[in-house]
mmCIF file of C-alpha atoms in Angstrom:
data_model
loop_
_atom_site.group_PDB
_atom_site.id
_atom_site.type_symbol
_atom_site.label_atom_id
_atom_site.label_comp_id
_atom_site.label_asym_id
_atom_site.label_seq_id
_atom_site.Cartn_x
_atom_site.Cartn_y
_atom_site.Cartn_z
ATOM 1 C CA MET A 1 -26.972 -88.675 -152.815
ATOM 2 C CA GLU A 2 -23.738 -90.115 -154.302
ATOM 3 C CA GLY A 3 -23.691 -93.880 -154.070
ATOM 4 C CA VAL A 4 -27.381 -94.174 -153.133
ATOM 5 C CA TYR A 5 -28.625 -95.436 -156.481
ATOM 6 C CA LYS A 6 -28.090 -98.950 -157.732
ATOM 7 C CA ILE A 7 -28.405 -100.903 -160.935
ATOM 8 C CA ALA A 8 -30.966 -103.607 -160.266
ATOM 9 C CA ARG A 9 -31.095 -105.390 -163.628
ATOM 10 C CA GLN A 10 -29.299 -105.062 -166.938
ATOM 11 C CA CYS A 11 -29.682 -106.586 -170.379
ATOM 12 C CA THR A 12 -27.461 -106.532 -173.458
ATOM 13 C CA ILE A 13 -28.475 -107.543 -176.984
ATOM 14 C CA GLU A 14 -25.726 -107.831 -179.600
ATOM 15 C CA ASN A 15 -24.636 -110.255 -182.334
ATOM 16 C CA ASN A 16 -27.823 -112.320 -182.070
ATOM 17 C CA SER A 17 -27.289 -112.958 -178.357
ATOM 18 C CA ILE A 18 -28.999 -111.741 -175.195
ATOM 19 C CA LEU A 19 -27.296 -111.366 -171.824
ATOM 20 C CA LEU A 20 -29.382 -110.783 -168.718
ATOM 21 C CA ASN A 21 -27.458 -109.623 -165.641
ATOM 22 C CA GLY A 22 -24.225 -110.715 -167.296
ATOM 23 C CA GLU A 23 -25.368 -114.248 -168.164
ATOM 24 C CA LYS A 24 -26.107 -115.348 -171.714
ATOM 25 C CA CYS A 25 -29.720 -116.485 -171.824
ATOM 26 C CA PHE A 26 -30.508 -116.680 -175.543
ATOM 27 C CA THR A 27 -28.622 -116.870 -178.827
ATOM 28 C CA VAL A 28 -29.329 -117.734 -182.461
ATOM 29 C CA GLU A 29 -26.581 -118.018 -185.050
ATOM 30 C CA GLY A 30 -26.592 -117.147 -188.738
ATOM 31 C CA VAL A 31 -29.863 -115.233 -189.031
ATOM 32 C CA SER A 32 -30.879 -111.638 -189.733
ATOM 33 C CA PHE A 33 -31.877 -109.321 -186.911
ATOM 34 C CA SER A 34 -35.522 -109.618 -187.919
ATOM 35 C CA GLU A 35 -35.389 -113.405 -187.626
ATOM 36 C CA PHE A 36 -33.461 -113.195 -184.365
ATOM 37 C CA ALA A 37 -35.983 -110.723 -182.915
ATOM 38 C CA LYS A 38 -38.891 -113.000 -183.827
ATOM 39 C CA ALA A 39 -37.135 -115.988 -182.252
ATOM 40 C CA ALA A 40 -36.409 -114.014 -179.053
ATOM 41 C CA TYR A 41 -40.024 -112.849 -178.876
ATOM 42 C CA LYS A 42 -41.199 -116.474 -178.976
ATOM 43 C CA HIS A 43 -38.477 -117.763 -176.632
ATOM 44 C CA PHE A 44 -39.374 -115.287 -173.878
ATOM 45 C CA GLU A 45 -43.109 -115.930 -174.440
ATOM 46 C CA MET A 46 -43.942 -112.298 -175.070
ATOM 47 C CA ASP A 47 -47.516 -111.390 -175.872
ATOM 48 C CA TYR A 48 -47.728 -108.114 -177.763
ATOM 49 C CA PRO A 49 -48.821 -108.558 -181.403
ATOM 50 C CA LYS A 50 -47.969 -104.954 -182.303
ATOM 51 C CA PHE A 51 -44.309 -105.999 -182.004
ATOM 52 C CA PHE A 52 -44.401 -107.424 -185.524
ATOM 53 C CA LYS A 53 -45.378 -104.044 -187.025
ATOM 54 C CA MET A 54 -42.498 -102.143 -185.391
ATOM 55 C CA ASP A 55 -39.331 -101.022 -187.153
ATOM 56 C CA ASN A 56 -36.082 -102.711 -186.140
ATOM 57 C CA LEU A 57 -34.972 -99.988 -183.709
ATOM 58 C CA SER A 58 -38.270 -100.263 -181.854
ATOM 59 C CA LYS A 59 -38.077 -104.070 -181.850
ATOM 60 C CA LEU A 60 -34.596 -103.863 -180.326
ATOM 61 C CA ALA A 61 -35.697 -101.398 -177.636
ATOM 62 C CA PHE A 62 -38.868 -103.363 -176.947
ATOM 63 C CA LEU A 63 -37.050 -106.688 -176.553
ATOM 64 C CA VAL A 64 -34.447 -105.388 -174.134
ATOM 65 C CA SER A 65 -37.068 -103.526 -172.086
ATOM 66 C CA GLU A 66 -39.471 -106.455 -171.986
ATOM 67 C CA ILE A 67 -36.771 -108.816 -170.743
ATOM 68 C CA ILE A 68 -35.857 -106.421 -167.920
ATOM 69 C CA LEU A 69 -39.376 -105.407 -166.927
ATOM 70 C CA LYS A 70 -41.524 -108.496 -167.422
ATOM 71 C CA ASP A 71 -41.063 -109.844 -163.881
ATOM 72 C CA ILE A 72 -41.444 -106.382 -162.351
ATOM 73 C CA VAL A 73 -44.706 -105.818 -164.177
ATOM 74 C CA LYS A 74 -46.174 -108.911 -162.544
ATOM 75 C CA SER A 75 -45.275 -107.732 -159.054
ATOM 76 C CA GLU A 76 -46.182 -104.032 -159.235
ATOM 77 C CA GLU A 77 -49.636 -102.658 -159.965
ATOM 78 C CA GLU A 78 -48.365 -99.302 -161.211
ATOM 79 C CA LEU A 79 -44.969 -98.693 -162.739
ATOM 80 C CA ASP A 80 -43.281 -95.443 -161.768
ATOM 81 C CA ILE A 81 -40.445 -95.844 -164.254
ATOM 82 C CA ALA A 82 -38.932 -93.116 -166.435
ATOM 83 C CA LEU A 83 -37.245 -93.901 -169.754
ATOM 84 C CA VAL A 84 -33.899 -92.395 -170.790
ATOM 85 C CA PHE A 85 -32.491 -93.815 -174.011
ATOM 86 C CA ALA A 86 -29.853 -92.783 -176.529
ATOM 87 C CA ASN A 87 -28.049 -93.978 -179.644
ATOM 88 C CA ARG A 88 -25.743 -92.835 -182.442
ATOM 89 C CA SER A 89 -27.809 -93.302 -185.609
ATOM 90 C CA SER A 90 -31.128 -91.875 -184.440
ATOM 91 C CA SER A 91 -33.824 -93.415 -186.700
ATOM 92 C CA LEU A 92 -31.550 -93.405 -189.766
ATOM 93 C CA ASP A 93 -32.178 -97.065 -190.623
ATOM 94 C CA THR A 94 -35.886 -96.367 -191.026
ATOM 95 C CA ASP A 95 -35.253 -92.957 -192.607
ATOM 96 C CA VAL A 96 -33.268 -94.660 -195.388
ATOM 97 C CA LYS A 97 -36.096 -97.114 -196.010
ATOM 98 C CA TYR A 98 -38.659 -94.326 -196.139
ATOM 99 C CA GLN A 99 -36.497 -92.284 -198.512
ATOM 100 C CA ALA A 100 -36.255 -95.299 -200.806
ATOM 101 C CA SER A 101 -40.055 -95.500 -200.899
ATOM 102 C CA ILE A 102 -40.319 -91.957 -202.286
ATOM 103 C CA ALA A 103 -37.123 -91.696 -204.364
ATOM 104 C CA ASP A 104 -38.375 -93.468 -207.485
ATOM 105 C CA LYS A 105 -40.823 -91.091 -209.135
ATOM 106 C CA THR A 106 -42.073 -93.829 -211.451
ATOM 107 C CA SER A 107 -43.257 -95.949 -208.516
ATOM 108 C CA TYR A 108 -43.760 -93.261 -205.892
ATOM 109 C CA PHE A 109 -45.252 -94.946 -202.847
ATOM 110 C CA PRO A 110 -44.572 -93.287 -199.481
ATOM 111 C CA SER A 111 -45.436 -95.716 -196.708
ATOM 112 C CA PRO A 112 -47.278 -94.328 -193.657
ATOM 113 C CA ALA A 113 -46.355 -97.521 -191.766
ATOM 114 C CA VAL A 114 -42.666 -96.728 -192.262
ATOM 115 C CA PHE A 115 -42.987 -92.962 -191.850
ATOM 116 C CA VAL A 116 -44.400 -93.296 -188.328
ATOM 117 C CA TYR A 117 -41.018 -94.665 -187.171
ATOM 118 C CA THR A 118 -38.858 -91.865 -188.605
ATOM 119 C CA LEU A 119 -38.200 -90.396 -185.163
ATOM 120 C CA PRO A 120 -35.994 -92.226 -182.637
ATOM 121 C CA ASN A 121 -38.229 -91.457 -179.659
ATOM 122 C CA ILE A 122 -40.999 -93.579 -181.185
ATOM 123 C CA CYS A 123 -39.294 -96.659 -179.717
ATOM 124 C CA ILE A 124 -39.717 -95.378 -176.163
ATOM 125 C CA GLY A 125 -43.271 -94.438 -177.050
ATOM 126 C CA GLU A 126 -43.872 -98.102 -177.859
ATOM 127 C CA ILE A 127 -42.457 -99.108 -174.456
ATOM 128 C CA SER A 128 -44.592 -96.487 -172.690
ATOM 129 C CA ILE A 129 -47.723 -97.786 -174.404
ATOM 130 C CA ARG A 130 -46.842 -101.383 -173.590
ATOM 131 C CA TYR A 131 -46.497 -100.677 -169.858
ATOM 132 C CA GLN A 132 -48.831 -97.681 -169.586
ATOM 133 C CA LEU A 133 -45.949 -95.517 -168.370
ATOM 134 C CA LYS A 134 -46.891 -91.900 -167.746
ATOM 135 C CA THR A 135 -43.544 -90.800 -166.330
ATOM 136 C CA GLU A 136 -40.797 -88.789 -168.001
ATOM 137 C CA ASN A 137 -39.183 -90.160 -171.146
ATOM 138 C CA ALA A 138 -36.466 -88.846 -173.437
ATOM 139 C CA PHE A 139 -34.329 -90.063 -176.320
ATOM 140 C CA PHE A 140 -30.936 -88.480 -177.071
ATOM 141 C CA VAL A 141 -28.406 -88.818 -179.878
ATOM 142 C CA PHE A 142 -24.657 -88.986 -179.118
ATOM 143 C CA ASP A 143 -21.567 -89.921 -181.130
ATOM 144 C CA THR A 144 -20.446 -92.341 -178.418
ATOM 145 C CA PHE A 145 -21.924 -94.133 -175.440
ATOM 146 C CA PRO A 146 -22.633 -91.341 -172.889
ATOM 147 C CA ALA A 147 -22.001 -92.975 -169.501
ATOM 148 C CA GLU A 148 -21.546 -89.728 -167.588
ATOM 149 C CA PHE A 149 -24.642 -88.180 -169.151
ATOM 150 C CA PHE A 150 -26.705 -91.262 -168.327
ATOM 151 C CA LYS A 151 -25.538 -91.125 -164.717
ATOM 152 C CA ASN A 152 -26.230 -87.418 -164.243
ATOM 153 C CA TYR A 153 -29.568 -87.280 -166.070
ATOM 154 C CA THR A 154 -30.898 -90.436 -164.448
ATOM 155 C CA GLU A 155 -29.933 -89.385 -160.941
ATOM 156 C CA SER A 156 -31.434 -85.937 -161.511
ATOM 157 C CA LEU A 157 -34.795 -87.576 -162.192
ATOM 158 C CA LEU A 158 -34.482 -89.740 -159.093
ATOM 159 C CA THR A 159 -33.248 -87.086 -156.653
ATOM 160 C CA THR A 160 -35.951 -84.609 -157.696
ATOM 161 C CA GLY A 161 -38.650 -87.214 -157.097
ATOM 162 C CA LYS A 162 -39.886 -87.272 -160.680
ATOM 163 C CA THR A 163 -39.745 -91.064 -160.683
ATOM 164 C CA GLU A 164 -38.849 -94.029 -158.469
ATOM 165 C CA LYS A 165 -36.881 -95.943 -161.115
ATOM 166 C CA VAL A 166 -35.292 -95.231 -164.480
ATOM 167 C CA LEU A 167 -34.921 -97.618 -167.390
ATOM 168 C CA CYS A 168 -31.839 -96.241 -169.060
ATOM 169 C CA GLY A 169 -29.511 -97.187 -171.876
ATOM 170 C CA TRP A 170 -28.221 -97.382 -175.409
ATOM 171 C CA THR A 171 -30.212 -98.795 -178.332
ATOM 172 C CA GLU A 172 -28.263 -98.470 -181.578
ATOM 173 C CA TYR A 173 -29.477 -99.992 -184.851
ATOM 174 C CA PHE A 174 -28.367 -99.297 -188.411
ATOM 175 C CA GLN A 175 -28.442 -101.736 -191.301
ATOM 176 C CA GLU A 176 -28.091 -104.974 -189.320
ATOM 177 C CA THR A 177 -25.430 -103.552 -186.986
ATOM 178 C CA TYR A 178 -26.935 -103.186 -183.549
ATOM 179 C CA LYS A 179 -26.287 -103.077 -179.830
ATOM 180 C CA ALA A 180 -28.604 -102.526 -176.893
ATOM 181 C CA VAL A 181 -27.315 -102.007 -173.352
ATOM 182 C CA VAL A 182 -30.165 -101.119 -171.013
ATOM 183 C CA TYR A 183 -30.391 -101.175 -167.229
ATOM 184 C CA LEU A 184 -32.852 -100.371 -164.440
ATOM 185 C CA VAL A 185 -31.772 -97.859 -161.783
ATOM 186 C CA GLY A 186 -33.306 -97.155 -158.389
ATOM 187 C CA GLU A 187 -32.569 -97.321 -154.689
ATOM 188 C CA LYS A 188 -32.426 -101.125 -154.675
ATOM 189 C CA GLY A 189 -29.920 -103.179 -156.605
ATOM 190 C CA THR A 190 -26.561 -104.905 -156.562
ATOM 191 C CA ILE A 191 -24.304 -102.591 -158.590
ATOM 192 C CA GLU A 192 -23.471 -99.001 -157.672
ATOM 193 C CA HIS A 193 -24.715 -96.569 -160.307
ATOM 194 C CA ASN A 194 -21.517 -94.763 -161.263
ATOM 195 C CA LYS A 195 -19.751 -93.880 -164.508
ATOM 196 C CA GLN A 196 -17.250 -96.731 -164.272
ATOM 197 C CA ASN A 197 -19.892 -99.403 -163.773
ATOM 198 C CA ILE A 198 -22.075 -97.981 -166.543
ATOM 199 C CA ASN A 199 -19.135 -98.095 -168.941
ATOM 200 C CA THR A 200 -18.387 -101.648 -167.822
ATOM 201 C CA LEU A 201 -21.916 -102.720 -168.721
ATOM 202 C CA TYR A 202 -21.450 -101.303 -172.214
ATOM 203 C CA ASN A 203 -17.979 -102.755 -172.824
ATOM 204 C CA ASN A 204 -18.604 -106.278 -171.515
#
């Protein structure tokens, strides 16, 4: 099946800018990620109020997924799309915030709203809920961007018939440093799904 699968769409979010299929489509300078995320949500006319309750990792994953999938959702009644995501810091950004809420014994106030996001796979849970996805999903933690792993795992899902498409990529967020590189893989697309092209998406 080598060479059968293609990358149909890709989106990168980094440094307060969004690139869709290699073209910059949105940018805001001099603001925090939270402000940037809110501005992107409004710019792309998203309609999902729960977005504002998410932690920053989930907001990042949600934004990049919504931008890729929003047109597909309109054209397909049922989405047969698996989710395969990874990052370096897991949910550490939220873990630190939760730890801070319980560290001071004089004002001990653990927050359930923060605690719910202290697992990295919660972000793909949010995407699954948004699109009612009932296909396979997994979140992995690697030291570096795992292009070969993404290729092999994604194509295993496709060749075994577990899904028709895979939304795959890297969503890293820790203390205002972030990068999301996510792409949609299937039998239709313009870019061959191989290790070199996956690495190119990440490095561009």
